[in-house]
């Protein structure tokens, strides 16, 4: 008998009344998802067999990378489907309750927070911007346009060959330092311009090349929560900045709109 409740997200009751929940198979690809009503909000869940998804069974399943990848994608697809029609507080992958009673206890304890968060998120969407840079191209630009580096180069012209060798190594280190400053300064400037369109923003940790699979380096990673009506101007500004910074060696990669993953975290 199905006893466990897998929670995808929380949506408002009034929006569900206006737009019926579409058909969607749950995590086990057997049980359909469905809503559990609770005082003006709806928990969207699917049932899972306790024997297949209890703590020990789930621990075994999550040791399989392919299973995790497949089911995590399913969870994301489900949340995106909710986002198409409703304001949603998305849950983390593998949020499972042992019973309906257990889930309702959580809803009771967090109802005020959830209800307030749904009201705040209504009519908003999330976008993610990652900025990548071509270090070689940008290094040349930094070396050619930085006043401190230019002064150092002029000093080298009047030194002996032996001294020049040592000072060139110092110059290379100076260029690297100024390069990092330039990347931070330029990325921060781009972010500040986009933040003016946003209700809220957040700066995230950069990913390394092993994660991105790219040859260029990620130098900025940020998210923006926008009012829906601001999206068009925001996208226009991103396009302008993409063209503006392309020649300097920066690539701006924008994705979205997403459910408010980063702005709907519950205490």
Short mmCIF file of C-alpha atoms in Angstrom, two decimals:
data_model
loop_
_atom_site.label_atom_id
_atom_site.label_comp_id
_atom_site.label_asym_id
_atom_site.label_seq_id
_atom_site.Cartn_x
_atom_site.Cartn_y
_atom_site.Cartn_z
CA UNK A 1 0.00 0.00 0.00
CA UNK A 2 1.30 3.49 -0.92
CA UNK A 3 2.04 5.38 2.27
CA UNK A 4 4.89 7.81 1.65
CA UNK A 5 4.22 11.28 0.24
CA UNK A 6 6.70 12.79 -2.20
CA UNK A 7 6.35 16.57 -2.15
CA UNK A 8 7.03 18.59 -5.32
CA UNK A 9 5.90 22.01 -4.25
CA UNK A 10 3.32 24.29 -2.65
CA UNK A 11 0.84 26.32 -4.71
CA UNK A 12 -2.11 28.62 -3.84
CA UNK A 13 -5.60 27.11 -3.68
CA UNK A 14 -7.21 29.96 -5.62
CA UNK A 15 -4.87 29.39 -8.57
CA UNK A 16 -5.57 25.65 -8.56
CA UNK A 17 -9.31 26.42 -8.58
CA UNK A 18 -8.81 28.53 -11.69
CA UNK A 19 -6.54 26.03 -13.48
CA UNK A 20 -6.99 22.31 -12.77
CA UNK A 21 -3.83 20.32 -12.08
CA UNK A 22 -2.59 18.69 -15.32
CA UNK A 23 -1.99 14.96 -15.49
CA UNK A 24 1.53 13.94 -14.50
CA UNK A 25 3.04 10.63 -13.43
CA UNK A 26 4.89 10.68 -10.13
CA UNK A 27 8.41 9.68 -9.21
CA UNK A 28 7.69 5.95 -9.49
CA UNK A 29 6.04 6.47 -12.92
CA UNK A 30 2.92 4.73 -11.56
CA UNK A 31 1.05 7.04 -9.22
CA UNK A 32 -0.32 10.36 -10.52
CA UNK A 33 0.49 13.46 -8.56
CA UNK A 34 -2.39 15.18 -6.77
CA UNK A 35 -3.04 18.08 -4.37
CA UNK A 36 -3.50 17.94 -0.61
CA UNK A 37 -5.46 21.00 0.48
CA UNK A 38 -4.48 22.86 3.63
CA UNK A 39 -6.10 26.16 4.60
CA UNK A 40 -5.61 28.13 1.37
CA UNK A 41 -2.53 26.34 0.06
CA UNK A 42 -2.07 23.06 -1.78
CA UNK A 43 0.75 20.56 -1.38
CA UNK A 44 1.38 18.79 -4.68
CA UNK A 45 2.42 15.22 -3.96
CA UNK A 46 2.60 11.73 -5.33
CA UNK A 47 2.34 8.48 -3.41
CA UNK A 48 5.28 6.09 -3.10
CA UNK A 49 5.37 2.53 -1.87
CA UNK A 50 7.00 2.46 1.55
CA UNK A 51 8.87 -0.74 0.76
CA UNK A 52 10.48 0.86 -2.32
CA UNK A 53 11.25 4.31 -0.91
CA UNK A 54 11.86 3.97 2.80
CA UNK A 55 15.09 5.35 4.21
CA UNK A 56 17.25 2.29 3.54
CA UNK A 57 15.77 1.70 0.08
CA UNK A 58 16.27 5.36 -0.85
CA UNK A 59 19.86 5.28 0.38
CA UNK A 60 20.54 2.36 -1.95
CA UNK A 61 18.85 4.08 -4.90
CA UNK A 62 20.76 7.33 -4.42
CA UNK A 63 24.05 5.46 -4.65
CA UNK A 64 23.19 4.92 -8.32
CA UNK A 65 24.28 8.06 -10.20
CA UNK A 66 22.09 7.31 -13.22
CA UNK A 67 19.01 6.86 -11.02
CA UNK A 68 19.69 10.16 -9.24
CA UNK A 69 20.19 11.97 -12.55
CA UNK A 70 16.96 10.56 -14.00
CA UNK A 71 14.83 11.25 -10.93
CA UNK A 72 16.32 14.69 -10.28
CA UNK A 73 15.41 15.60 -13.85
CA UNK A 74 11.89 14.26 -13.23
CA UNK A 75 11.61 16.47 -10.14
CA UNK A 76 12.79 19.53 -12.07
CA UNK A 77 10.36 18.75 -14.90
CA UNK A 78 7.51 18.48 -12.39
CA UNK A 79 8.34 21.81 -10.74
CA UNK A 80 8.64 23.48 -14.16
CA UNK A 81 5.19 22.12 -15.05
CA UNK A 82 3.77 23.67 -11.90
CA UNK A 83 5.56 26.94 -12.67
CA UNK A 84 3.83 27.13 -16.06
CA UNK A 85 0.41 27.56 -14.43
CA UNK A 86 0.87 28.48 -10.77
CA UNK A 87 2.90 30.43 -8.27
CA UNK A 88 5.03 27.70 -6.70
CA UNK A 89 7.32 27.15 -3.76
CA UNK A 90 9.54 24.38 -5.17
CA UNK A 91 10.78 21.68 -2.84
CA UNK A 92 14.21 20.09 -2.92
CA UNK A 93 14.63 16.80 -4.76
CA UNK A 94 13.64 13.78 -2.63
CA UNK A 95 11.48 15.62 -0.11
CA UNK A 96 9.55 12.63 1.26
CA UNK A 97 7.12 12.40 4.18
CA UNK A 98 6.29 9.17 5.96
CA UNK A 99 2.54 9.91 5.95
CA UNK A 100 -0.11 12.49 5.17
CA UNK A 101 -0.25 13.31 8.88
CA UNK A 102 3.49 13.94 8.93
CA UNK A 103 3.18 16.27 5.92
CA UNK A 104 0.27 18.15 7.48
CA UNK A 105 2.32 18.76 10.63
CA UNK A 106 4.93 20.49 8.49
CA UNK A 107 2.25 22.52 6.71
CA UNK A 108 0.83 23.55 10.09
CA UNK A 109 4.23 24.63 11.42
CA UNK A 110 5.16 26.60 8.28
CA UNK A 111 1.77 27.75 7.03
CA UNK A 112 2.22 31.47 7.72
CA UNK A 113 5.64 31.49 6.10
CA UNK A 114 4.44 29.53 3.05
CA UNK A 115 1.33 31.65 2.59
CA UNK A 116 3.33 34.87 2.83
CA UNK A 117 5.99 33.57 0.47
CA UNK A 118 3.41 32.57 -2.15
CA UNK A 119 1.92 36.07 -2.02
CA UNK A 120 5.37 37.63 -2.44
CA UNK A 121 6.35 35.32 -5.33
CA UNK A 122 3.14 35.83 -7.29
CA UNK A 123 3.83 37.35 -10.71
CA UNK A 124 7.60 36.87 -10.45
CA UNK A 125 10.16 34.68 -12.22
CA UNK A 126 13.80 33.78 -11.73
CA UNK A 127 16.66 34.17 -14.23
CA UNK A 128 20.25 32.99 -13.96
CA UNK A 129 23.28 34.74 -15.47
CA UNK A 130 26.68 33.11 -15.81
CA UNK A 131 29.57 35.16 -17.15
CA UNK A 132 32.51 33.37 -18.77
CA UNK A 133 35.78 34.95 -19.82
CA UNK A 134 38.54 34.14 -22.26
CA UNK A 135 41.53 34.63 -19.95
CA UNK A 136 44.09 34.89 -22.77
CA UNK A 137 42.14 37.58 -24.63
CA UNK A 138 41.32 39.44 -21.44
CA UNK A 139 44.91 39.23 -20.20
CA UNK A 140 46.13 40.94 -23.37
CA UNK A 141 43.50 43.66 -22.91
CA UNK A 142 44.50 44.17 -19.27
CA UNK A 143 48.20 44.32 -20.15
CA UNK A 144 47.54 46.89 -22.88
CA UNK A 145 45.22 49.23 -20.99
CA UNK A 146 46.27 49.13 -17.33
CA UNK A 147 48.23 52.21 -16.18
CA UNK A 148 50.15 50.37 -13.43
CA UNK A 149 51.31 47.76 -15.93
CA UNK A 150 52.20 50.41 -18.50
CA UNK A 151 54.39 52.23 -15.97
CA UNK A 152 56.12 48.96 -15.06
CA UNK A 153 56.88 48.25 -18.73
CA UNK A 154 58.49 51.66 -19.13
CA UNK A 155 60.69 51.02 -16.08
CA UNK A 156 61.92 47.76 -17.66
CA UNK A 157 63.26 49.58 -20.71
CA UNK A 158 66.00 51.22 -18.62
CA UNK A 159 67.13 48.09 -16.76
CA UNK A 160 69.97 45.69 -17.46
CA UNK A 161 69.09 42.34 -19.11
CA UNK A 162 69.58 40.43 -15.86
CA UNK A 163 67.39 42.81 -13.91
CA UNK A 164 64.81 42.79 -16.69
CA UNK A 165 64.43 39.01 -16.40
CA UNK A 166 63.57 39.22 -12.70
CA UNK A 167 61.29 42.22 -13.13
CA UNK A 168 59.42 40.60 -16.05
CA UNK A 169 58.45 37.75 -13.74
CA UNK A 170 57.12 40.33 -11.28
CA UNK A 171 55.33 42.02 -14.16
CA UNK A 172 53.62 38.74 -15.11
CA UNK A 173 52.37 38.37 -11.56
CA UNK A 174 51.15 41.98 -11.60
CA UNK A 175 49.25 41.36 -14.84
CA UNK A 176 47.60 38.28 -13.30
CA UNK A 177 46.57 40.31 -10.25
CA UNK A 178 45.17 43.13 -12.34
CA UNK A 179 43.39 40.60 -14.56
CA UNK A 180 41.51 39.21 -11.56
CA UNK A 181 40.59 42.73 -10.48
CA UNK A 182 39.32 43.54 -13.98
CA UNK A 183 37.19 40.39 -14.13
CA UNK A 184 35.62 41.14 -10.77
CA UNK A 185 35.09 44.83 -11.57
CA UNK A 186 33.58 44.27 -15.03
CA UNK A 187 31.35 41.38 -13.88
CA UNK A 188 30.18 43.38 -10.88
CA UNK A 189 29.35 46.33 -13.15
CA UNK A 190 27.26 44.07 -15.42
CA UNK A 191 25.48 42.64 -12.39
CA UNK A 192 24.71 46.08 -10.94
CA UNK A 193 23.10 47.17 -14.21
CA UNK A 194 20.88 44.08 -14.31
CA UNK A 195 20.03 44.29 -10.62
CA UNK A 196 18.12 47.53 -11.27
CA UNK A 197 15.44 45.46 -13.03
CA UNK A 198 15.17 42.97 -10.17
CA UNK A 199 13.14 42.62 -7.01
CA UNK A 200 15.96 40.64 -5.46
CA UNK A 201 19.31 39.23 -6.54
CA UNK A 202 21.84 36.75 -5.24
CA UNK A 203 25.47 36.05 -6.17
CA UNK A 204 26.39 32.39 -6.23
CA UNK A 205 29.62 30.43 -6.23
CA UNK A 206 31.40 30.09 -9.58
CA UNK A 207 31.71 26.61 -11.12
CA UNK A 208 35.07 25.24 -12.20
CA UNK A 209 35.79 23.87 -15.67
CA UNK A 210 35.27 20.28 -14.53
CA UNK A 211 31.63 21.15 -13.85
CA UNK A 212 30.96 23.46 -16.81
CA UNK A 213 32.85 21.37 -19.36
CA UNK A 214 33.95 24.60 -21.03
CA UNK A 215 37.39 25.87 -21.98
CA UNK A 216 36.69 29.42 -20.80
CA UNK A 217 36.43 30.28 -17.12
CA UNK A 218 33.27 31.17 -15.22
CA UNK A 219 33.92 34.49 -13.49
CA UNK A 220 30.40 35.35 -12.29
CA UNK A 221 27.24 33.47 -11.34
CA UNK A 222 24.14 35.34 -10.21
CA UNK A 223 20.35 34.99 -10.04
CA UNK A 224 17.63 37.63 -10.41
CA UNK A 225 14.02 37.63 -9.30
CA UNK A 226 11.94 39.75 -11.67
CA UNK A 227 8.39 40.99 -11.86
CA UNK A 228 6.96 39.37 -15.00
CA UNK A 229 6.44 42.75 -16.67
CA UNK A 230 10.14 43.60 -16.25
CA UNK A 231 11.36 40.53 -18.14
CA UNK A 232 11.27 42.06 -21.63
CA UNK A 233 13.40 45.07 -20.69
CA UNK A 234 15.73 42.85 -18.66
CA UNK A 235 16.26 40.54 -21.65
CA UNK A 236 16.89 43.53 -23.89
CA UNK A 237 19.53 44.82 -21.49
CA UNK A 238 21.24 41.41 -21.34
CA UNK A 239 21.37 41.30 -25.14
CA UNK A 240 22.93 44.77 -25.21
CA UNK A 241 25.55 43.77 -22.63
CA UNK A 242 26.33 40.55 -24.51
CA UNK A 243 27.25 42.55 -27.60
CA UNK A 244 29.04 45.22 -25.59
CA UNK A 245 31.39 42.79 -23.80
CA UNK A 246 31.91 40.17 -26.50
CA UNK A 247 35.00 41.84 -27.98
CA UNK A 248 36.59 42.15 -24.53
CA UNK A 249 36.44 38.38 -24.07
CA UNK A 250 33.29 38.03 -21.94
CA UNK A 251 30.42 35.67 -22.71
CA UNK A 252 27.12 36.30 -20.91
CA UNK A 253 24.92 33.19 -20.68
CA UNK A 254 21.36 33.78 -19.48
CA UNK A 255 18.89 31.00 -18.65
CA UNK A 256 15.27 31.11 -17.50
CA UNK A 257 12.61 31.82 -16.64
CA UNK A 258 12.77 29.38 -13.74
CA UNK A 259 10.63 28.77 -10.68
CA UNK A 260 12.00 30.80 -7.77
CA UNK A 261 14.42 28.11 -6.60
CA UNK A 262 16.81 30.56 -4.94
CA UNK A 263 14.26 32.96 -3.49
CA UNK A 264 11.78 30.57 -1.89
CA UNK A 265 13.83 28.81 0.76
CA UNK A 266 11.85 28.04 3.89
CA UNK A 267 13.28 28.41 7.37
#
